[in-house]
Amino acid sequence: GDVGRGRLADPGAIVERALSALGRTRDLEGRRVLVTAGPTHEPVDAVRFLSNPSTGKMGFELACAARKQGADVTLVAGPVALENPAGVEVVRVNTALEMERAVSSAFPQSDIAVFAAAVSDYRPANPSARKLKKGADDEALSRIDLVRNPDILAGCGKAKRAGQVVVGFAAETDDLVENAQAKLASKNADFIVANDVSRGRVFGADENEVVFVSRAGEKRLPLESKRQVAEAILDEAKKFLK
Ligand code: CTP
C-alpha cells in the first residue's frame, strides 16, 4: 500500500532488516526443506538390531539452519538422543523402510532435500518378533541373512522434478572425490557433501571437513563446526534453486 508520513513500514520488511542487521537472512522463506538425519535400527529380534554410530548432529544442524532462514522444515530422524528443534516438523523413525515411507510423503513438496542420514544399507531378512536365546537359537543368531534396503536418496534423485534440489552425503576412506562423483551420478544428486573418514573422524564429532562435489567440479571447505558446515550446505543448495 501507500506509505505516508508517520506510517510504519511493512512488518515483513522490518523483520528482514532486523535479521540482516543481525547477520541473518530469511532466504528460505516460503521454501520447503526436507532433511534426513541419524542412523537406522534394523531389527534382528525383539531386543537386537544392526546400526552404526551416527549421532544425527549434522542433520539436526541442517534443520535448525534452514528454519532460521525461514524455511518450512521436515526432519526425518532415525533413533538419536537429540531434542526436536523448535519450529521444525520432526518425524521419528527406526528402520530404513520407515524412513523411506516418511521421506516419500514429504519429498514431492520439498524444494531442497538433504540426505544426511546414515541409513543401514542392509537389514536382517527374517527378524524375529521374540527374543532369540543363545543356545536354543544358536542357528538363527550365528548366521543372520541380510537383504538390501532401498536407497532413499537414489529414489528421490530419480523422482526429482525440475527445480528440486537434492543433496547427498558420502563418507569415504579412499578416493574421496572420485567416489563422490560416482555417487553424484548414480543417485542423480545436485551435489554431494563428501567427508574424509580415513582418520577416524566425523562420527559424533562437532567439527567436520568436507568437499562439495558437483557436475561443475569440487569445492573444498576448511575444518568448521557442523553448524557452519550446515550453513555452507544451504548456501550451496540455494545456488541450485535459481
Ligand atoms: N542413503 C540413503 N538410503 C540408503 C543409503 C544411503 O538415502 N539406503 C544416502 C545417505 O543419506 C547419504 C548417501 O546416500 O546421503 C550415502 O551413500 P551410500 O551409498 O550409503 O554410501 P555408502 O554406504 O558409503 O556406500 P558405498 O558402500 O557404495 O560406498
Short mmCIF file of N, CA, C and O in Angstrom, two decimals, residues 35-40 54-60 75-80 93 99 114-118:
data_model
loop_
_atom_site.label_atom_id
_atom_site.label_comp_id
_atom_site.label_asym_id
_atom_site.label_seq_id
_atom_site.Cartn_x
_atom_site.Cartn_y
_atom_site.Cartn_z
N VAL A 35 15.03 -32.85 5.47
CA VAL A 35 16.35 -33.33 5.92
C VAL A 35 16.20 -34.72 6.51
O VAL A 35 15.25 -34.97 7.28
N THR A 36 17.11 -35.64 6.18
CA THR A 36 17.16 -36.92 6.91
C THR A 36 18.37 -36.88 7.83
O THR A 36 19.38 -36.24 7.51
N ALA A 37 18.25 -37.55 8.98
CA ALA A 37 19.33 -37.49 9.97
C ALA A 37 19.42 -38.79 10.76
O ALA A 37 18.43 -39.51 10.91
N GLY A 38 20.60 -39.02 11.30
CA GLY A 38 20.80 -40.13 12.23
C GLY A 38 20.98 -41.47 11.56
O GLY A 38 21.01 -41.57 10.33
N PRO A 39 21.10 -42.51 12.39
CA PRO A 39 21.25 -43.87 11.86
C PRO A 39 19.88 -44.49 11.67
O PRO A 39 18.86 -43.82 11.84
N THR A 40 19.82 -45.74 11.29
CA THR A 40 18.58 -46.50 11.38
C THR A 40 18.87 -47.72 12.24
O THR A 40 20.04 -48.10 12.41
N SER A 54 26.19 -43.14 13.92
CA SER A 54 25.72 -41.78 13.60
C SER A 54 24.95 -41.17 14.78
O SER A 54 24.12 -41.83 15.40
N THR A 55 25.22 -39.90 15.07
CA THR A 55 24.55 -39.21 16.20
C THR A 55 23.42 -38.31 15.74
O THR A 55 22.63 -37.84 16.55
N GLY A 56 23.38 -37.99 14.43
CA GLY A 56 22.34 -37.11 13.90
C GLY A 56 22.67 -35.62 13.97
O GLY A 56 21.88 -34.79 13.49
N LYS A 57 23.84 -35.29 14.54
CA LYS A 57 24.19 -33.86 14.72
C LYS A 57 24.13 -33.05 13.43
O LYS A 57 23.58 -31.95 13.40
N MET A 58 24.73 -33.60 12.37
CA MET A 58 24.79 -32.84 11.10
C MET A 58 23.39 -32.55 10.58
O MET A 58 23.08 -31.41 10.20
N GLY A 59 22.52 -33.54 10.57
CA GLY A 59 21.16 -33.34 10.07
C GLY A 59 20.36 -32.37 10.93
O GLY A 59 19.60 -31.54 10.41
N PHE A 60 20.53 -32.46 12.24
CA PHE A 60 19.80 -31.54 13.13
C PHE A 60 20.29 -30.10 12.94
O PHE A 60 19.49 -29.16 12.96
N LEU A 75 12.05 -32.77 9.29
CA LEU A 75 13.25 -33.52 9.66
C LEU A 75 12.83 -34.96 9.93
O LEU A 75 12.07 -35.23 10.85
N VAL A 76 13.32 -35.87 9.09
CA VAL A 76 13.03 -37.29 9.30
C VAL A 76 14.25 -37.87 10.00
O VAL A 76 15.34 -37.95 9.42
N ALA A 77 14.05 -38.21 11.28
CA ALA A 77 15.20 -38.59 12.12
C ALA A 77 15.11 -40.04 12.55
O ALA A 77 14.08 -40.50 13.04
N GLY A 78 16.22 -40.73 12.39
CA GLY A 78 16.37 -42.07 12.95
C GLY A 78 16.53 -41.95 14.46
O GLY A 78 16.46 -40.84 15.00
N PRO A 79 16.76 -43.07 15.15
CA PRO A 79 16.87 -43.05 16.61
C PRO A 79 18.13 -42.31 17.08
O PRO A 79 19.24 -42.83 16.97
N VAL A 80 17.94 -41.11 17.59
CA VAL A 80 19.07 -40.31 18.12
C VAL A 80 18.63 -39.68 19.44
O VAL A 80 17.44 -39.59 19.73
N VAL A 93 11.68 -42.05 13.17
CA VAL A 93 11.55 -43.39 12.61
C VAL A 93 12.64 -44.29 13.19
O VAL A 93 13.60 -43.79 13.80
N MET A 99 11.91 -44.88 7.30
CA MET A 99 12.47 -43.61 6.82
C MET A 99 12.06 -43.37 5.37
O MET A 99 11.66 -42.26 5.00
N VAL A 114 17.97 -32.70 1.78
CA VAL A 114 19.35 -33.02 2.15
C VAL A 114 19.37 -34.35 2.91
O VAL A 114 18.71 -34.48 3.94
N PHE A 115 20.10 -35.30 2.37
CA PHE A 115 20.10 -36.67 2.92
C PHE A 115 21.35 -36.90 3.77
O PHE A 115 22.35 -37.40 3.29
N ALA A 116 21.22 -36.51 5.05
CA ALA A 116 22.37 -36.62 5.97
C ALA A 116 22.32 -37.90 6.80
O ALA A 116 23.24 -38.16 7.57
N ALA A 117 21.25 -38.68 6.66
CA ALA A 117 21.14 -39.90 7.48
C ALA A 117 22.16 -40.94 7.05
O ALA A 117 22.53 -41.04 5.88
N ALA A 118 22.62 -41.72 8.03
CA ALA A 118 23.49 -42.87 7.77
C ALA A 118 22.59 -44.11 7.77
O ALA A 118 22.47 -44.81 8.78
#
